[in-house]
């Protein structure tokens, strides 16, 4: 049975209802997280909850619950295993549509989960590289907030799909920002380059892990501006997200990247992810 969490109650999905005046529905006035659980255990859970608190603070939604306990219970009620947990906190509703809000409103808290593949148990040859296109970044200017206002992202992704690509890499003011639901990396001469943190990109939990693993294993990485020429000229391009880990991009706007196959540095990073995951799962490290 698909059990969801809604405002303090665990219940079957078909019995969970929210108000038509909920501001998440009317205005996209809500924030969210997507957190993978493998064998019933949260992956990088602490980091996701830190970012959730950042998003909540930034949009002045006042909600602090025992997030980890709620999500763990949800996962257990859904049978554990490999699940992607979605957590959304909206500003709530006051029974009418009004742009302005009262800071004292009670938020709506919703969480659900769905089965995912354990991407870390794949043989490296089973990881499917993707093609990407470059699109204009149509989002607002607080991309560091994980907001549910995702219409620009989904329109850009749809454009990518229509062209047989798996992600749209966004550009703003001549610089690449990130994918519609992923962070971006370019490899040139054995150095990984990724756009700097700031309000133009989401501080990806997976991105942070890429930085840490690179640092730990002596792989050069620089957070820097990237333009279109540097992208197309790259030896390797990757994207990363919690549900996809690190994925090689072998073609951008119809042009092959490097040899048009996953590159050696991606292979090394993927392997480091697999090892990191294994250590976590055997309980030797705190996620
Ligand atoms: N998206 N950038 C954007 C715009 C994202 O939406 C995401 C994740 C990321 C990667 O962040 P992380 O490594 O913390 O997952 C970067 C999630 C998976 C989603 O919207 O489903």
PDB file of C-alpha atoms and ligand atoms in Angstrom:
ATOM      1  CA  UNK A   1       0.000   0.000   0.000  1.00  0.00           C
ATOM      2  CA  UNK A   2       1.208   3.514  -0.782  1.00  0.00           C
ATOM      3  CA  UNK A   3       1.361   5.276   2.573  1.00  0.00           C
ATOM      4  CA  UNK A   4       1.939   9.025   2.670  1.00  0.00           C
ATOM      5  CA  UNK A   5       2.476  11.518   5.470  1.00  0.00           C
ATOM      6  CA  UNK A   6       0.214  14.554   5.704  1.00  0.00           C
ATOM      7  CA  UNK A   7       0.249  16.999   8.619  1.00  0.00           C
ATOM      8  CA  UNK A   8       1.131  14.545  11.352  1.00  0.00           C
ATOM      9  CA  UNK A   9      -0.754  11.508  10.024  1.00  0.00           C
ATOM     10  CA  UNK A  10       0.424   8.453   8.055  1.00  0.00           C
ATOM     11  CA  UNK A  11      -2.358   7.302   5.762  1.00  0.00           C
ATOM     12  CA  UNK A  12      -3.054   5.624   2.387  1.00  0.00           C
ATOM     13  CA  UNK A  13      -2.383   8.030  -0.512  1.00  0.00           C
ATOM     14  CA  UNK A  14      -5.985   7.877  -1.717  1.00  0.00           C
ATOM     15  CA  UNK A  15      -7.217   9.138   1.672  1.00  0.00           C
ATOM     16  CA  UNK A  16      -4.849  12.133   1.813  1.00  0.00           C
ATOM     17  CA  UNK A  17      -6.414  15.461   0.803  1.00  0.00           C
ATOM     18  CA  UNK A  18      -5.345  19.082   0.944  1.00  0.00           C
ATOM     19  CA  UNK A  19      -7.372  22.253   0.597  1.00  0.00           C
ATOM     20  CA  UNK A  20      -7.944  23.842  -2.821  1.00  0.00           C
ATOM     21  CA  UNK A  21      -6.772  27.045  -1.123  1.00  0.00           C
ATOM     22  CA  UNK A  22      -3.415  25.588  -0.189  1.00  0.00           C
ATOM     23  CA  UNK A  23      -0.792  28.118  -1.257  1.00  0.00           C
ATOM     24  CA  UNK A  24       1.429  25.363  -2.595  1.00  0.00           C
ATOM     25  CA  UNK A  25      -1.326  24.573  -5.113  1.00  0.00           C
ATOM     26  CA  UNK A  26      -2.367  28.163  -5.870  1.00  0.00           C
ATOM     27  CA  UNK A  27       1.012  29.909  -5.947  1.00  0.00           C
ATOM     28  CA  UNK A  28       3.713  27.238  -5.844  1.00  0.00           C
ATOM     29  CA  UNK A  29       4.358  28.810  -2.427  1.00  0.00           C
ATOM     30  CA  UNK A  30       6.258  25.830  -1.049  1.00  0.00           C
ATOM     31  CA  UNK A  31       9.643  24.166  -0.859  1.00  0.00           C
ATOM     32  CA  UNK A  32      10.694  20.551  -1.205  1.00  0.00           C
ATOM     33  CA  UNK A  33      13.394  17.910  -0.989  1.00  0.00           C
ATOM     34  CA  UNK A  34      13.971  14.628  -2.798  1.00  0.00           C
ATOM     35  CA  UNK A  35      15.976  12.180  -0.682  1.00  0.00           C
ATOM     36  CA  UNK A  36      17.039   8.673  -1.707  1.00  0.00           C
ATOM     37  CA  UNK A  37      16.808   5.863   0.843  1.00  0.00           C
ATOM     38  CA  UNK A  38      18.734   2.663   0.116  1.00  0.00           C
ATOM     39  CA  UNK A  39      17.926  -0.483   2.083  1.00  0.00           C
ATOM     40  CA  UNK A  40      15.714   1.737   4.218  1.00  0.00           C
ATOM     41  CA  UNK A  41      18.542   4.110   5.096  1.00  0.00           C
ATOM     42  CA  UNK A  42      18.689   7.798   4.130  1.00  0.00           C
ATOM     43  CA  UNK A  43      21.565   8.788   1.843  1.00  0.00           C
ATOM     44  CA  UNK A  44      23.069  12.176   2.782  1.00  0.00           C
ATOM     45  CA  UNK A  45      19.921  12.809   4.830  1.00  0.00           C
ATOM     46  CA  UNK A  46      21.542  15.374   7.148  1.00  0.00           C
ATOM     47  CA  UNK A  47      22.595  17.479   4.157  1.00  0.00           C
ATOM     48  CA  UNK A  48      19.118  17.367   2.643  1.00  0.00           C
ATOM     49  CA  UNK A  49      17.577  18.482   5.924  1.00  0.00           C
ATOM     50  CA  UNK A  50      20.075  21.323   6.205  1.00  0.00           C
ATOM     51  CA  UNK A  51      19.074  22.512   2.760  1.00  0.00           C
ATOM     52  CA  UNK A  52      15.388  22.149   3.638  1.00  0.00           C
ATOM     53  CA  UNK A  53      15.944  24.465   6.615  1.00  0.00           C
ATOM     54  CA  UNK A  54      17.758  26.927   4.336  1.00  0.00           C
ATOM     55  CA  UNK A  55      14.825  26.939   1.879  1.00  0.00           C
ATOM     56  CA  UNK A  56      12.246  27.309   4.672  1.00  0.00           C
ATOM     57  CA  UNK A  57      14.155  30.208   6.242  1.00  0.00           C
ATOM     58  CA  UNK A  58      14.586  31.926   2.884  1.00  0.00           C
ATOM     59  CA  UNK A  59      10.838  31.948   2.154  1.00  0.00           C
ATOM     60  CA  UNK A  60       9.821  32.534   5.794  1.00  0.00           C
ATOM     61  CA  UNK A  61       7.842  29.330   6.212  1.00  0.00           C
ATOM     62  CA  UNK A  62       8.070  28.479   9.871  1.00  0.00           C
ATOM     63  CA  UNK A  63       8.154  24.737  10.231  1.00  0.00           C
ATOM     64  CA  UNK A  64      10.511  22.609  12.281  1.00  0.00           C
ATOM     65  CA  UNK A  65       9.557  18.992  12.845  1.00  0.00           C
ATOM     66  CA  UNK A  66      11.514  15.834  13.575  1.00  0.00           C
ATOM     67  CA  UNK A  67      12.070  15.449   9.849  1.00  0.00           C
ATOM     68  CA  UNK A  68      14.415  12.485  10.079  1.00  0.00           C
ATOM     69  CA  UNK A  69      11.992  10.537  12.302  1.00  0.00           C
ATOM     70  CA  UNK A  70       9.006  11.306  10.063  1.00  0.00           C
ATOM     71  CA  UNK A  71      10.814  10.208   6.907  1.00  0.00           C
ATOM     72  CA  UNK A  72      12.227   7.080   8.528  1.00  0.00           C
ATOM     73  CA  UNK A  73       8.742   6.106   9.717  1.00  0.00           C
ATOM     74  CA  UNK A  74       7.342   6.781   6.234  1.00  0.00           C
ATOM     75  CA  UNK A  75       9.981   4.577   4.642  1.00  0.00           C
ATOM     76  CA  UNK A  76       9.294   1.785   7.141  1.00  0.00           C
ATOM     77  CA  UNK A  77       5.532   2.024   6.587  1.00  0.00           C
ATOM     78  CA  UNK A  78       6.225   1.591   2.875  1.00  0.00           C
ATOM     79  CA  UNK A  79       8.270  -1.543   3.403  1.00  0.00           C
ATOM     80  CA  UNK A  80      11.767  -0.036   3.407  1.00  0.00           C
ATOM     81  CA  UNK A  81      14.137  -0.976   0.594  1.00  0.00           C
ATOM     82  CA  UNK A  82      15.200   1.499  -2.085  1.00  0.00           C
ATOM     83  CA  UNK A  83      12.881   4.484  -2.122  1.00  0.00           C
ATOM     84  CA  UNK A  84      12.994   8.079  -3.210  1.00  0.00           C
ATOM     85  CA  UNK A  85      11.293  10.228  -0.578  1.00  0.00           C
ATOM     86  CA  UNK A  86       9.587  13.460  -1.582  1.00  0.00           C
ATOM     87  CA  UNK A  87       8.992  16.023   1.164  1.00  0.00           C
ATOM     88  CA  UNK A  88       7.054  19.220   0.513  1.00  0.00           C
ATOM     89  CA  UNK A  89       6.284  22.016   2.947  1.00  0.00           C
ATOM     90  CA  UNK A  90       3.833  24.629   1.735  1.00  0.00           C
ATOM     91  CA  UNK A  91       2.868  27.816   3.508  1.00  0.00           C
ATOM     92  CA  UNK A  92      -0.570  26.309   4.130  1.00  0.00           C
ATOM     93  CA  UNK A  93      -4.011  27.803   3.583  1.00  0.00           C
ATOM     94  CA  UNK A  94      -6.364  30.288   5.213  1.00  0.00           C
ATOM     95  CA  UNK A  95      -9.480  29.373   3.251  1.00  0.00           C
ATOM     96  CA  UNK A  96      -9.170  32.024   0.546  1.00  0.00           C
ATOM     97  CA  UNK A  97      -6.859  33.105  -2.268  1.00  0.00           C
ATOM     98  CA  UNK A  98      -4.725  36.055  -1.277  1.00  0.00           C
ATOM     99  CA  UNK A  99      -1.235  36.963  -2.470  1.00  0.00           C
ATOM    100  CA  UNK A 100      -0.169  38.260   0.925  1.00  0.00           C
ATOM    101  CA  UNK A 101       0.302  35.910   3.838  1.00  0.00           C
ATOM    102  CA  UNK A 102       0.275  35.869   7.569  1.00  0.00           C
ATOM    103  CA  UNK A 103       3.536  34.677   9.105  1.00  0.00           C
ATOM    104  CA  UNK A 104       1.604  32.730  11.727  1.00  0.00           C
ATOM    105  CA  UNK A 105      -0.015  30.376   9.176  1.00  0.00           C
ATOM    106  CA  UNK A 106       0.253  26.638   9.812  1.00  0.00           C
ATOM    107  CA  UNK A 107       2.256  25.019   6.983  1.00  0.00           C
ATOM    108  CA  UNK A 108       1.083  21.950   5.083  1.00  0.00           C
ATOM    109  CA  UNK A 109       3.620  19.143   5.371  1.00  0.00           C
ATOM    110  CA  UNK A 110       3.400  16.306   2.884  1.00  0.00           C
ATOM    111  CA  UNK A 111       5.731  13.386   2.207  1.00  0.00           C
ATOM    112  CA  UNK A 112       5.475  10.359  -0.038  1.00  0.00           C
ATOM    113  CA  UNK A 113       7.874   7.870  -1.553  1.00  0.00           C
ATOM    114  CA  UNK A 114       8.340   5.754  -4.634  1.00  0.00           C
ATOM    115  CA  UNK A 115      10.612   2.833  -5.488  1.00  0.00           C
ATOM    116  CA  UNK A 116      13.950   3.613  -7.129  1.00  0.00           C
ATOM    117  CA  UNK A 117      16.758   1.540  -8.570  1.00  0.00           C
ATOM    118  CA  UNK A 118      19.870   1.336  -6.455  1.00  0.00           C
ATOM    119  CA  UNK A 119      22.077   3.206  -8.907  1.00  0.00           C
ATOM    120  CA  UNK A 120      25.146   2.302  -6.882  1.00  0.00           C
ATOM    121  CA  UNK A 121      24.658  -1.415  -7.382  1.00  0.00           C
ATOM    122  CA  UNK A 122      24.843  -1.073 -11.173  1.00  0.00           C
ATOM    123  CA  UNK A 123      27.820  -2.279 -13.102  1.00  0.00           C
ATOM    124  CA  UNK A 124      29.533   0.835 -14.484  1.00  0.00           C
ATOM    125  CA  UNK A 125      28.718  -0.307 -18.035  1.00  0.00           C
ATOM    126  CA  UNK A 126      24.999  -0.231 -17.128  1.00  0.00           C
ATOM    127  CA  UNK A 127      25.010   3.506 -16.381  1.00  0.00           C
ATOM    128  CA  UNK A 128      23.354   5.128 -19.361  1.00  0.00           C
ATOM    129  CA  UNK A 129      25.021   8.262 -20.698  1.00  0.00           C
ATOM    130  CA  UNK A 130      22.663  11.024 -21.810  1.00  0.00           C
ATOM    131  CA  UNK A 131      22.445  13.711 -24.447  1.00  0.00           C
ATOM    132  CA  UNK A 132      21.707  17.284 -23.420  1.00  0.00           C
ATOM    133  CA  UNK A 133      20.676  20.535 -25.016  1.00  0.00           C
ATOM    134  CA  UNK A 134      21.398  24.065 -23.876  1.00  0.00           C
ATOM    135  CA  UNK A 135      18.436  26.295 -23.065  1.00  0.00           C
ATOM    136  CA  UNK A 136      17.921  29.806 -21.763  1.00  0.00           C
ATOM    137  CA  UNK A 137      17.585  29.707 -17.984  1.00  0.00           C
ATOM    138  CA  UNK A 138      14.025  30.934 -17.564  1.00  0.00           C
ATOM    139  CA  UNK A 139      13.945  30.690 -13.772  1.00  0.00           C
ATOM    140  CA  UNK A 140      13.923  33.460 -11.209  1.00  0.00           C
ATOM    141  CA  UNK A 141      16.900  34.685  -9.237  1.00  0.00           C
ATOM    142  CA  UNK A 142      16.781  32.573  -6.093  1.00  0.00           C
ATOM    143  CA  UNK A 143      17.708  29.188  -7.523  1.00  0.00           C
ATOM    144  CA  UNK A 144      19.417  28.323  -4.215  1.00  0.00           C
ATOM    145  CA  UNK A 145      15.919  27.848  -2.756  1.00  0.00           C
ATOM    146  CA  UNK A 146      14.464  24.419  -3.554  1.00  0.00           C
ATOM    147  CA  UNK A 147      11.095  25.833  -4.496  1.00  0.00           C
ATOM    148  CA  UNK A 148       8.242  23.912  -6.101  1.00  0.00           C
ATOM    149  CA  UNK A 149       7.871  26.741  -8.679  1.00  0.00           C
ATOM    150  CA  UNK A 150       9.247  24.429 -11.351  1.00  0.00           C
ATOM    151  CA  UNK A 151       7.373  25.536 -14.457  1.00  0.00           C
ATOM    152  CA  UNK A 152      10.481  26.941 -16.212  1.00  0.00           C
ATOM    153  CA  UNK A 153      12.410  23.747 -15.368  1.00  0.00           C
ATOM    154  CA  UNK A 154       9.727  21.449 -16.722  1.00  0.00           C
ATOM    155  CA  UNK A 155       9.255  23.495 -19.902  1.00  0.00           C
ATOM    156  CA  UNK A 156      12.987  23.379 -20.590  1.00  0.00           C
ATOM    157  CA  UNK A 157      13.168  19.654 -19.850  1.00  0.00           C
ATOM    158  CA  UNK A 158      10.248  19.086 -22.189  1.00  0.00           C
ATOM    159  CA  UNK A 159      12.170  20.913 -24.906  1.00  0.00           C
ATOM    160  CA  UNK A 160      15.120  18.578 -24.258  1.00  0.00           C
ATOM    161  CA  UNK A 161      12.897  15.492 -24.404  1.00  0.00           C
ATOM    162  CA  UNK A 162      11.394  16.644 -27.703  1.00  0.00           C
ATOM    163  CA  UNK A 163      14.929  16.618 -29.099  1.00  0.00           C
ATOM    164  CA  UNK A 164      15.770  13.178 -27.715  1.00  0.00           C
ATOM    165  CA  UNK A 165      17.870  14.566 -24.854  1.00  0.00           C
ATOM    166  CA  UNK A 166      17.760  13.683 -21.151  1.00  0.00           C
ATOM    167  CA  UNK A 167      18.538  17.085 -19.666  1.00  0.00           C
ATOM    168  CA  UNK A 168      18.575  20.786 -20.553  1.00  0.00           C
ATOM    169  CA  UNK A 169      21.664  22.684 -19.418  1.00  0.00           C
ATOM    170  CA  UNK A 170      20.648  26.222 -18.668  1.00  0.00           C
ATOM    171  CA  UNK A 171      22.441  29.442 -19.615  1.00  0.00           C
ATOM    172  CA  UNK A 172      22.017  32.875 -18.162  1.00  0.00           C
ATOM    173  CA  UNK A 173      23.914  36.013 -19.172  1.00  0.00           C
ATOM    174  CA  UNK A 174      26.342  33.964 -21.257  1.00  0.00           C
ATOM    175  CA  UNK A 175      27.165  31.542 -18.445  1.00  0.00           C
ATOM    176  CA  UNK A 176      26.001  28.003 -17.743  1.00  0.00           C
ATOM    177  CA  UNK A 177      24.143  27.557 -14.486  1.00  0.00           C
ATOM    178  CA  UNK A 178      22.902  23.972 -14.071  1.00  0.00           C
ATOM    179  CA  UNK A 179      20.503  21.360 -15.434  1.00  0.00           C
ATOM    180  CA  UNK A 180      16.756  21.578 -14.856  1.00  0.00           C
ATOM    181  CA  UNK A 181      17.106  19.073 -12.003  1.00  0.00           C
ATOM    182  CA  UNK A 182      20.852  18.535 -11.758  1.00  0.00           C
ATOM    183  CA  UNK A 183      24.197  20.266 -11.286  1.00  0.00           C
ATOM    184  CA  UNK A 184      26.741  20.549 -14.071  1.00  0.00           C
ATOM    185  CA  UNK A 185      30.424  19.610 -14.434  1.00  0.00           C
ATOM    186  CA  UNK A 186      32.850  20.106 -17.287  1.00  0.00           C
ATOM    187  CA  UNK A 187      36.181  18.271 -17.449  1.00  0.00           C
ATOM    188  CA  UNK A 188      39.107  19.779 -19.336  1.00  0.00           C
ATOM    189  CA  UNK A 189      42.623  18.388 -19.131  1.00  0.00           C
ATOM    190  CA  UNK A 190      41.888  16.328 -16.027  1.00  0.00           C
ATOM    191  CA  UNK A 191      40.402  19.233 -14.082  1.00  0.00           C
ATOM    192  CA  UNK A 192      36.726  19.271 -13.090  1.00  0.00           C
ATOM    193  CA  UNK A 193      35.008  22.644 -13.411  1.00  0.00           C
ATOM    194  CA  UNK A 194      31.606  23.388 -11.943  1.00  0.00           C
ATOM    195  CA  UNK A 195      29.654  26.647 -11.576  1.00  0.00           C
ATOM    196  CA  UNK A 196      30.126  28.435  -8.252  1.00  0.00           C
ATOM    197  CA  UNK A 197      27.487  28.310  -5.551  1.00  0.00           C
ATOM    198  CA  UNK A 198      25.272  31.369  -5.335  1.00  0.00           C
ATOM    199  CA  UNK A 199      21.713  32.396  -5.991  1.00  0.00           C
ATOM    200  CA  UNK A 200      21.909  31.213  -9.640  1.00  0.00           C
ATOM    201  CA  UNK A 201      22.169  27.497  -8.796  1.00  0.00           C
ATOM    202  CA  UNK A 202      20.930  24.977  -6.257  1.00  0.00           C
ATOM    203  CA  UNK A 203      23.538  23.814  -3.776  1.00  0.00           C
ATOM    204  CA  UNK A 204      23.215  20.168  -4.750  1.00  0.00           C
ATOM    205  CA  UNK A 205      23.835  17.567  -2.065  1.00  0.00           C
ATOM    206  CA  UNK A 206      25.418  15.343  -4.724  1.00  0.00           C
ATOM    207  CA  UNK A 207      27.526  18.293  -5.934  1.00  0.00           C
ATOM    208  CA  UNK A 208      28.878  18.669  -2.398  1.00  0.00           C
ATOM    209  CA  UNK A 209      29.806  14.988  -2.391  1.00  0.00           C
ATOM    210  CA  UNK A 210      31.591  15.365  -5.754  1.00  0.00           C
ATOM    211  CA  UNK A 211      33.628  18.221  -4.231  1.00  0.00           C
ATOM    212  CA  UNK A 212      34.469  16.204  -1.113  1.00  0.00           C
ATOM    213  CA  UNK A 213      35.435  13.053  -3.011  1.00  0.00           C
ATOM    214  CA  UNK A 214      37.560  15.020  -5.476  1.00  0.00           C
ATOM    215  CA  UNK A 215      39.344  16.716  -2.584  1.00  0.00           C
ATOM    216  CA  UNK A 216      39.869  13.459  -0.687  1.00  0.00           C
ATOM    217  CA  UNK A 217      41.307  11.687  -3.736  1.00  0.00           C
ATOM    218  CA  UNK A 218      43.527  14.430  -5.103  1.00  0.00           C
ATOM    219  CA  UNK A 219      41.366  15.156  -8.158  1.00  0.00           C
ATOM    220  CA  UNK A 220      41.591  18.786  -9.223  1.00  0.00           C
ATOM    221  CA  UNK A 221      38.299  20.678  -9.105  1.00  0.00           C
ATOM    222  CA  UNK A 222      37.539  24.349  -9.551  1.00  0.00           C
ATOM    223  CA  UNK A 223      34.315  26.228  -8.932  1.00  0.00           C
ATOM    224  CA  UNK A 224      34.215  28.739 -11.722  1.00  0.00           C
ATOM    225  CA  UNK A 225      32.241  30.424 -14.507  1.00  0.00           C
ATOM    226  CA  UNK A 226      31.619  28.274 -17.595  1.00  0.00           C
ATOM    227  CA  UNK A 227      30.526  29.406 -21.028  1.00  0.00           C
ATOM    228  CA  UNK A 228      29.104  27.626 -24.055  1.00  0.00           C
ATOM    229  CA  UNK A 229      32.460  27.223 -25.862  1.00  0.00           C
ATOM    230  CA  UNK A 230      34.056  25.635 -22.790  1.00  0.00           C
ATOM    231  CA  UNK A 231      31.133  23.246 -22.591  1.00  0.00           C
ATOM    232  CA  UNK A 232      31.325  22.101 -26.204  1.00  0.00           C
ATOM    233  CA  UNK A 233      35.116  21.952 -26.071  1.00  0.00           C
ATOM    234  CA  UNK A 234      35.140  19.800 -22.941  1.00  0.00           C
ATOM    235  CA  UNK A 235      36.788  16.393 -22.656  1.00  0.00           C
ATOM    236  CA  UNK A 236      33.868  15.279 -20.471  1.00  0.00           C
ATOM    237  CA  UNK A 237      30.554  16.690 -19.273  1.00  0.00           C
ATOM    238  CA  UNK A 238      28.561  15.282 -16.340  1.00  0.00           C
ATOM    239  CA  UNK A 239      25.457  16.100 -14.381  1.00  0.00           C
ATOM    240  CA  UNK A 240      24.602  15.058 -10.840  1.00  0.00           C
ATOM    241  CA  UNK A 241      21.547  14.710  -8.650  1.00  0.00           C
ATOM    242  CA  UNK A 242      20.423  12.670  -5.666  1.00  0.00           C
ATOM    243  CA  UNK A 243      18.355  10.270  -7.728  1.00  0.00           C
ATOM    244  CA  UNK A 244      20.858   9.927 -10.592  1.00  0.00           C
ATOM    245  CA  UNK A 245      24.284  10.253  -8.867  1.00  0.00           C
ATOM    246  CA  UNK A 246      26.828  11.305 -11.523  1.00  0.00           C
ATOM    247  CA  UNK A 247      25.775  10.776 -15.135  1.00  0.00           C
ATOM    248  CA  UNK A 248      27.965  11.296 -18.208  1.00  0.00           C
ATOM    249  CA  UNK A 249      26.681  13.638 -20.923  1.00  0.00           C
ATOM    250  CA  UNK A 250      28.113  12.497 -24.254  1.00  0.00           C
ATOM    251  CA  UNK A 251      26.420  14.911 -26.636  1.00  0.00           C
ATOM    252  CA  UNK A 252      25.359  18.551 -26.311  1.00  0.00           C
ATOM    253  CA  UNK A 253      23.265  20.305 -28.966  1.00  0.00           C
ATOM    254  CA  UNK A 254      24.086  17.505 -31.407  1.00  0.00           C
ATOM    255  CA  UNK A 255      27.885  17.834 -30.880  1.00  0.00           C
ATOM    256  CA  UNK A 256      29.858  14.937 -29.422  1.00  0.00           C
ATOM    257  CA  UNK A 257      31.655  15.640 -26.161  1.00  0.00           C
ATOM    258  CA  UNK A 258      35.180  14.213 -26.304  1.00  0.00           C
ATOM    259  CA  UNK A 259      34.957  10.797 -27.921  1.00  0.00           C
ATOM    260  CA  UNK A 260      31.209  10.678 -27.374  1.00  0.00           C
ATOM    261  CA  UNK A 261      31.610   8.054 -24.647  1.00  0.00           C
ATOM    262  CA  UNK A 262      31.829   8.293 -20.828  1.00  0.00           C
ATOM    263  CA  UNK A 263      35.284   9.606 -19.942  1.00  0.00           C
ATOM    264  CA  UNK A 264      37.924   8.273 -17.520  1.00  0.00           C
ATOM    265  CA  UNK A 265      37.425  10.940 -14.855  1.00  0.00           C
ATOM    266  CA  UNK A 266      33.679  10.252 -14.771  1.00  0.00           C
ATOM    267  CA  UNK A 267      34.456   6.547 -14.380  1.00  0.00           C
ATOM    268  CA  UNK A 268      36.758   7.319 -11.460  1.00  0.00           C
ATOM    269  CA  UNK A 269      34.168   9.582  -9.796  1.00  0.00           C
ATOM    270  CA  UNK A 270      31.372   7.053 -10.282  1.00  0.00           C
ATOM    271  CA  UNK A 271      33.561   4.376  -8.705  1.00  0.00           C
ATOM    272  CA  UNK A 272      34.270   6.686  -5.754  1.00  0.00           C
ATOM    273  CA  UNK A 273      30.519   7.191  -5.321  1.00  0.00           C
ATOM    274  CA  UNK A 274      29.960   3.424  -5.332  1.00  0.00           C
ATOM    275  CA  UNK A 275      32.666   2.916  -2.703  1.00  0.00           C
ATOM    276  CA  UNK A 276      31.343   5.775  -0.552  1.00  0.00           C
ATOM    277  CA  UNK A 277      27.862   4.279  -0.747  1.00  0.00           C
ATOM    278  CA  UNK A 278      29.146   0.816   0.192  1.00  0.00           C
ATOM    279  CA  UNK A 279      30.904   2.182   3.262  1.00  0.00           C
ATOM    280  CA  UNK A 280      27.685   3.945   4.316  1.00  0.00           C
ATOM    281  CA  UNK A 281      25.577   0.854   3.821  1.00  0.00           C
ATOM    282  CA  UNK A 282      27.883  -1.275   5.909  1.00  0.00           C
ATOM    283  CA  UNK A 283      27.490   1.300   8.691  1.00  0.00           C
ATOM    284  CA  UNK A 284      31.050   2.520   8.828  1.00  0.00           C
ATOM    285  CA  UNK A 285      30.254   6.148   8.080  1.00  0.00           C
ATOM    286  CA  UNK A 286      27.492   8.572   9.116  1.00  0.00           C
ATOM    287  CA  UNK A 287      25.298   9.700   6.229  1.00  0.00           C
TER     288      UNK A 287
HETATM  289  N1  LIG B   1      16.470  17.929  -8.104  1.00  0.00           N
HETATM  290  N2  LIG B   1      19.753  21.580  -9.454  1.00  0.00           N
HETATM  291  C1  LIG B   1      18.405  21.525  -9.516  1.00  0.00           C
HETATM  292  C2  LIG B   1      17.687  22.641 -10.175  1.00  0.00           C
HETATM  293  C3  LIG B   1      17.722  20.440  -8.952  1.00  0.00           C
HETATM  294  O1  LIG B   1      16.367  20.404  -9.007  1.00  0.00           O
HETATM  295  C4  LIG B   1      18.451  19.387  -8.362  1.00  0.00           C
HETATM  296  C5  LIG B   1      17.783  18.180  -7.742  1.00  0.00           C
HETATM  297  C6  LIG B   1      19.855  19.475  -8.325  1.00  0.00           C
HETATM  298  C7  LIG B   1      20.697  18.416  -7.682  1.00  0.00           C
HETATM  299  O2  LIG B   1      20.586  18.475  -6.288  1.00  0.00           O
HETATM  300  P1  LIG B   1      20.802  17.191  -5.384  1.00  0.00           P
HETATM  301  O3  LIG B   1      22.144  16.650  -5.716  1.00  0.00           O
HETATM  302  O4  LIG B   1      20.729  17.716  -4.006  1.00  0.00           O
HETATM  303  O5  LIG B   1      19.706  16.212  -5.703  1.00  0.00           O
HETATM  304  C8  LIG B   1      20.463  20.591  -8.871  1.00  0.00           C
HETATM  305  C9  LIG B   1      15.706  16.854  -7.522  1.00  0.00           C
HETATM  306  C10 LIG B   1      16.353  15.509  -7.621  1.00  0.00           C
HETATM  307  C11 LIG B   1      14.298  16.900  -8.093  1.00  0.00           C
HETATM  308  O6  LIG B   1      13.831  18.001  -8.343  1.00  0.00           O
HETATM  309  O7  LIG B   1      13.681  15.858  -8.275  1.00  0.00           O
END
